[in-house]
Short mmCIF file of C-alpha atoms in Angstrom, two decimals:
data_model
loop_
_atom_site.label_atom_id
_atom_site.label_comp_id
_atom_site.label_asym_id
_atom_site.label_seq_id
_atom_site.Cartn_x
_atom_site.Cartn_y
_atom_site.Cartn_z
CA MET A 1 0.18 -0.13 -0.41
CA ASN A 2 0.92 3.55 -0.84
CA VAL A 3 0.74 5.67 1.98
CA LEU A 4 1.08 9.92 2.18
CA ILE A 5 1.48 11.74 5.32
CA VAL A 6 0.80 15.32 4.91
CA PHE A 7 2.69 16.19 8.13
CA ALA A 8 1.92 19.95 9.58
CA HIS A 9 3.92 20.76 12.43
CA PRO A 10 6.82 23.62 12.78
CA GLU A 11 8.97 21.54 14.84
CA ARG A 12 10.58 18.03 13.31
CA GLN A 13 12.04 17.31 16.75
CA SER A 14 8.30 17.66 18.54
CA LEU A 15 6.10 15.00 19.95
CA ASN A 16 4.58 15.19 16.90
CA GLY A 17 7.77 14.46 14.89
CA ALA A 18 8.30 11.55 17.43
CA LEU A 19 4.98 10.39 16.47
CA LEU A 20 5.24 11.00 12.83
CA ASP A 21 8.29 8.61 13.17
CA CYS A 22 6.34 5.99 14.65
CA ALA A 23 3.75 5.88 12.29
CA ILE A 24 6.13 5.45 9.74
CA GLY A 25 8.33 3.18 11.32
CA ALA A 26 4.81 0.84 11.62
CA LEU A 27 3.80 1.32 8.19
CA GLU A 28 7.29 0.15 6.60
CA GLU A 29 7.34 -2.55 9.17
CA GLN A 30 4.15 -4.13 7.34
CA GLY A 31 5.95 -3.58 3.55
CA HIS A 32 3.86 -0.53 2.91
CA THR A 33 5.35 2.84 1.28
CA VAL A 34 5.40 6.15 2.89
CA ARG A 35 6.01 9.72 1.40
CA VAL A 36 5.77 12.38 3.97
CA SER A 37 4.89 15.92 2.57
CA ASP A 38 6.46 17.70 5.28
CA LEU A 39 4.88 21.21 4.86
CA TYR A 40 7.26 23.29 6.62
CA ALA A 41 9.90 21.50 6.28
CA MET A 42 9.00 22.37 2.51
CA ARG A 43 8.36 26.10 3.37
CA TRP A 44 4.88 25.91 1.47
CA LYS A 45 2.74 28.82 0.41
CA ALA A 46 0.02 28.54 2.20
CA ALA A 47 -1.88 31.72 0.46
CA ALA A 48 -3.87 31.16 -2.53
CA ASP A 49 -3.31 34.15 -4.90
CA ARG A 50 -2.79 35.26 -8.41
CA ALA A 51 1.08 33.63 -8.18
CA ASP A 52 -1.29 30.54 -8.48
CA PHE A 53 -2.26 31.36 -11.41
CA PRO A 54 0.79 33.26 -13.89
CA ASP A 55 -1.23 32.82 -17.20
CA LEU A 56 -3.95 35.03 -15.32
CA ALA A 57 -4.18 38.65 -17.54
CA GLU A 58 -3.21 41.48 -16.18
CA GLY A 59 -5.97 43.61 -14.48
CA GLU A 60 -8.35 40.86 -14.53
CA ARG A 61 -10.11 39.80 -11.96
CA LEU A 62 -8.77 36.98 -9.84
CA ARG A 63 -11.66 34.53 -9.29
CA VAL A 64 -10.18 31.57 -7.38
CA ALA A 65 -12.66 28.63 -8.57
CA SER A 66 -12.16 29.38 -12.23
CA ALA A 67 -8.96 30.45 -12.38
CA SER A 68 -8.39 26.97 -10.95
CA ALA A 69 -10.45 25.26 -13.13
CA GLN A 70 -8.50 27.05 -16.09
CA ALA A 71 -5.29 26.14 -15.10
CA PHE A 72 -6.27 22.43 -14.23
CA ALA A 73 -7.44 22.06 -17.52
CA ALA A 74 -4.45 23.97 -19.51
CA HIS A 75 -1.96 22.02 -17.05
CA ASP A 76 -1.00 24.89 -16.17
CA LEU A 77 -0.54 24.67 -11.98
CA THR A 78 2.27 25.34 -10.32
CA ASP A 79 5.05 22.82 -9.86
CA ASP A 80 4.67 22.53 -6.06
CA VAL A 81 0.88 21.88 -6.07
CA ARG A 82 1.20 19.69 -9.17
CA ALA A 83 3.54 17.76 -7.17
CA GLU A 84 1.37 17.11 -4.43
CA GLN A 85 -1.66 16.37 -6.29
CA GLU A 86 0.88 13.82 -7.95
CA LYS A 87 0.99 12.54 -4.43
CA LEU A 88 -2.29 12.10 -3.73
CA LEU A 89 -2.98 10.60 -7.13
CA TRP A 90 -0.12 7.60 -5.99
CA ALA A 91 -1.36 7.04 -2.57
CA ASP A 92 -3.99 4.64 -1.46
CA THR A 93 -4.53 5.95 1.63
CA VAL A 94 -3.85 9.77 3.12
CA ILE A 95 -2.77 10.69 6.65
CA LEU A 96 -3.38 14.73 7.65
CA GLN A 97 -1.05 15.12 10.51
CA PHE A 98 -1.65 18.38 12.49
CA PRO A 99 -1.89 19.74 16.11
CA LEU A 100 -5.36 21.25 17.05
CA TRP A 101 -5.16 25.05 16.76
CA TRP A 102 -7.74 26.81 18.04
CA PHE A 103 -10.23 23.76 17.49
CA THR A 104 -8.96 23.23 13.45
CA MET A 105 -5.81 22.78 11.42
CA PRO A 106 -3.03 24.75 11.44
CA ALA A 107 -2.89 27.58 9.04
CA ILE A 108 -0.15 25.98 6.51
CA LEU A 109 -2.25 22.75 5.87
CA LYS A 110 -5.55 24.41 5.39
CA GLY A 111 -3.42 26.20 2.43
CA TRP A 112 -1.92 22.98 1.28
CA VAL A 113 -5.88 22.07 0.71
CA ASP A 114 -6.90 25.33 -0.33
CA ARG A 115 -4.05 25.40 -3.39
CA VAL A 116 -3.89 21.41 -3.76
CA TYR A 117 -7.92 20.85 -4.06
CA ALA A 118 -7.78 22.51 -7.57
CA CYS A 119 -11.14 22.77 -9.13
CA GLY A 120 -11.36 19.62 -11.99
CA PHE A 121 -9.21 17.98 -9.40
CA ALA A 122 -10.41 17.80 -6.02
CA TYR A 123 -14.28 19.66 -6.65
CA GLY A 124 -15.94 20.70 -9.80
CA VAL A 125 -16.42 17.55 -11.09
CA GLY A 126 -18.90 15.17 -12.58
CA GLU A 127 -22.89 15.57 -13.77
CA HIS A 128 -24.56 18.09 -12.54
CA SER A 129 -28.41 17.51 -12.86
CA ASP A 130 -31.74 16.63 -11.39
CA ARG A 131 -30.40 13.18 -10.32
CA ARG A 132 -26.61 14.13 -9.65
CA TRP A 133 -24.97 17.00 -7.66
CA GLY A 134 -21.49 16.12 -9.04
CA ASP A 135 -19.28 13.45 -8.02
CA ARG A 136 -18.66 14.55 -4.50
CA TYR A 137 -19.63 13.51 -0.84
CA GLY A 138 -18.51 9.88 -1.38
CA GLU A 139 -17.45 9.99 -4.94
CA GLY A 140 -14.93 11.69 -6.81
CA VAL A 141 -11.31 11.34 -7.82
CA MET A 142 -10.08 10.03 -4.38
CA ALA A 143 -13.52 7.28 -4.29
CA GLY A 144 -11.13 3.96 -3.27
CA LYS A 145 -8.55 5.63 -1.18
CA ARG A 146 -8.78 5.42 2.75
CA ALA A 147 -7.96 8.76 4.92
CA MET A 148 -7.50 9.69 8.31
CA LEU A 149 -6.43 11.93 10.88
CA VAL A 150 -3.51 12.19 13.61
CA VAL A 151 -4.15 14.69 16.16
CA THR A 152 -2.71 16.26 19.11
CA THR A 153 -4.41 18.57 21.85
CA GLY A 154 -3.30 19.83 24.93
CA GLY A 155 -6.87 19.64 26.07
CA TRP A 156 -8.12 16.62 28.23
CA ALA A 157 -10.40 13.87 26.69
CA GLU A 158 -12.73 14.85 28.93
CA HIS A 159 -12.83 18.65 27.52
CA TYR A 160 -13.72 17.12 23.90
CA SER A 161 -16.31 14.61 25.28
CA PRO A 162 -20.41 15.02 24.56
CA ARG A 163 -20.56 17.29 27.42
CA GLY A 164 -16.77 18.68 27.52
CA ILE A 165 -16.64 22.60 26.92
CA ASN A 166 -14.74 22.13 24.11
CA GLY A 167 -17.22 20.50 22.04
CA PRO A 168 -17.42 16.73 20.92
CA ILE A 169 -14.22 15.95 19.52
CA ASP A 170 -16.17 14.53 16.42
CA ASP A 171 -18.15 17.56 16.13
CA LEU A 172 -14.85 19.50 15.73
CA LEU A 173 -13.22 17.54 13.13
CA PHE A 174 -16.57 17.03 11.14
CA PRO A 175 -15.38 19.85 8.50
CA ILE A 176 -12.40 18.12 7.73
CA ASN A 177 -13.40 14.56 7.65
CA HIS A 178 -16.36 14.98 5.91
CA GLY A 179 -15.64 18.13 4.13
CA ILE A 180 -12.06 17.97 3.07
CA LEU A 181 -12.12 13.90 2.88
CA PHE A 182 -15.44 12.59 2.56
CA TYR A 183 -16.04 15.49 0.30
CA PRO A 184 -13.86 14.37 -2.83
CA GLY A 185 -14.23 10.73 -2.38
CA PHE A 186 -12.15 9.47 0.50
CA THR A 187 -13.41 6.86 2.30
CA VAL A 188 -12.70 8.12 5.95
CA LEU A 189 -11.07 5.74 9.14
CA PRO A 190 -12.13 7.06 12.53
CA PRO A 191 -8.84 9.77 13.65
CA PHE A 192 -6.51 8.90 15.75
CA VAL A 193 -6.35 11.51 18.66
CA ALA A 194 -4.05 11.96 21.58
CA TYR A 195 -5.12 13.99 24.21
CA ARG A 196 -2.90 16.36 27.01
CA VAL A 197 0.51 16.06 25.03
CA ASP A 198 2.12 18.92 26.75
CA ARG A 199 2.21 17.21 29.74
CA LEU A 200 3.17 13.50 29.03
CA ASP A 201 6.09 11.64 30.59
CA ASP A 202 8.05 9.26 28.78
CA ARG A 203 5.61 6.21 30.22
CA ALA A 204 2.64 8.20 28.52
CA PHE A 205 4.05 8.61 25.35
CA ALA A 206 4.82 5.18 25.07
CA THR A 207 1.27 4.31 25.74
CA VAL A 208 0.31 6.76 22.85
CA ALA A 209 3.19 5.38 20.34
CA ALA A 210 1.76 1.63 20.88
CA ALA A 211 -2.10 2.94 20.67
CA LEU A 212 -0.66 4.82 17.00
CA ARG A 213 1.31 1.71 15.87
CA THR A 214 -2.03 -0.54 16.53
CA ARG A 215 -3.47 2.03 14.20
CA MET A 216 -1.25 1.81 11.47
CA GLN A 217 -1.41 -1.70 11.50
CA ALA A 218 -5.34 -1.85 11.16
CA LEU A 219 -4.98 0.78 8.49
CA GLY A 220 -6.46 -1.27 5.56
CA THR A 221 -8.95 -3.21 7.56
CA ILE A 222 -10.60 -0.64 10.08
CA ALA A 223 -14.24 -0.11 9.76
CA PRO A 224 -14.63 3.43 8.29
CA ILE A 225 -16.79 6.40 9.41
CA ALA A 226 -20.00 6.05 8.03
CA TYR A 227 -21.04 8.93 6.57
CA ARG A 228 -23.91 9.07 3.77
CA ARG A 229 -22.90 9.01 0.02
CA GLN A 230 -24.84 12.08 -1.49
CA ASN A 231 -25.83 10.70 -4.98
CA ASP A 232 -27.15 7.36 -3.60
CA GLY A 233 -30.60 8.58 -2.75
CA ASP A 234 -30.66 9.98 0.89
CA TYR A 235 -30.97 13.52 -0.27
CA ARG A 236 -33.08 15.86 -1.96
CA ILE A 237 -31.31 17.27 -5.22
CA PRO A 238 -30.76 19.89 -5.96
CA ALA A 239 -31.82 21.08 -2.13
CA MET A 240 -29.24 18.89 -0.70
CA GLU A 241 -30.99 17.60 2.21
CA LEU A 242 -31.47 14.86 3.73
CA LYS A 243 -34.89 13.27 3.20
CA PRO A 244 -37.50 13.09 6.40
CA GLY A 245 -37.48 9.85 8.28
CA LEU A 246 -33.84 8.93 7.39
CA GLU A 247 -32.34 10.34 10.54
CA LYS A 248 -31.95 8.17 13.97
CA PRO A 249 -34.62 9.30 16.78
CA GLY A 250 -33.68 12.56 18.32
CA ALA A 251 -30.42 13.41 15.68
CA THR A 252 -29.34 16.70 14.29
CA GLY A 253 -26.70 18.83 12.79
CA PHE A 254 -23.58 16.47 12.03
CA ALA A 255 -24.94 13.69 12.81
CA LEU A 256 -27.55 13.49 10.06
CA HIS A 257 -24.88 12.72 7.99
CA VAL A 258 -23.67 9.81 9.44
CA ASP A 259 -26.05 6.74 8.76
#
C-alpha cells in the first residue's frame, strides 16, 4: 500500500515529529511505501493568490475557482501544487497529521488544501442534473482511497467529550473529515487523537505511540465512518437536504450525515 502523510508541525523534533516517526516505522514494517509532505520543511506557500495563476491576464479580476479550473485543465498549475496532486493520485491512503490549533488545523495545512484541491481535480467534477449533483461526498477523484487524521491536542479527553466545554471532538473534526476528506471521495477512517500531549512523560508517550502503531497496523481493515453518500438517494437534489425519516430518533446537525 502507498501511504502519503501530510505533516503540519513547525518543529520536527517535537512530540508530533516522534509520532510521525512511529507511524512511518509501523507502516514500513508492514511493507507499505510511505511518502511524507513535511509542509514546514518544504516552506509550503499557504496563501492562494494571483501567483498561483501566472497566466491570468494583468488587470483581470481573480476568481479563484474559475482560475483554478482553467489552470488545471491547461496543465498550468504551479509545480508545487502539481507535485502534491501527483502524490495524492499515487497514494492508496492519505494521513493528515497536525496539532489542533484554535479548534482546527494549522493555517499551513489549510493552505495546502486550498491550493492542491484545484477545481477540476478535487471539486467541480461530475454531472450536475436533477438526479446527481457532481461527483462528491463519497464519489470523486479520491474514491477508493482511504484517509484519516492523526491529531494532537493539549486538552484533556474530557474537554472534548459529548458534554465537554470544547465540544465533542468528532464535531470539531467533522468539517475536515466530511468536508475535506469525504467530499472528494475518500473513505474516511476514525481519527487518531492524542490528548494532553504537553504533559506526557516517557511512560505516557510510550502508551500513545503503541496505540498509534496498532492503528497503523489496522489501516487497511478498520471500519470507516459511515457517512452518507450524496448521490445514493438519501438527499433531495438539488436542495441537498436529508430526506425526512432517515435519521436516528433525536439526531440533528452533523449526526444526520452519518448512517
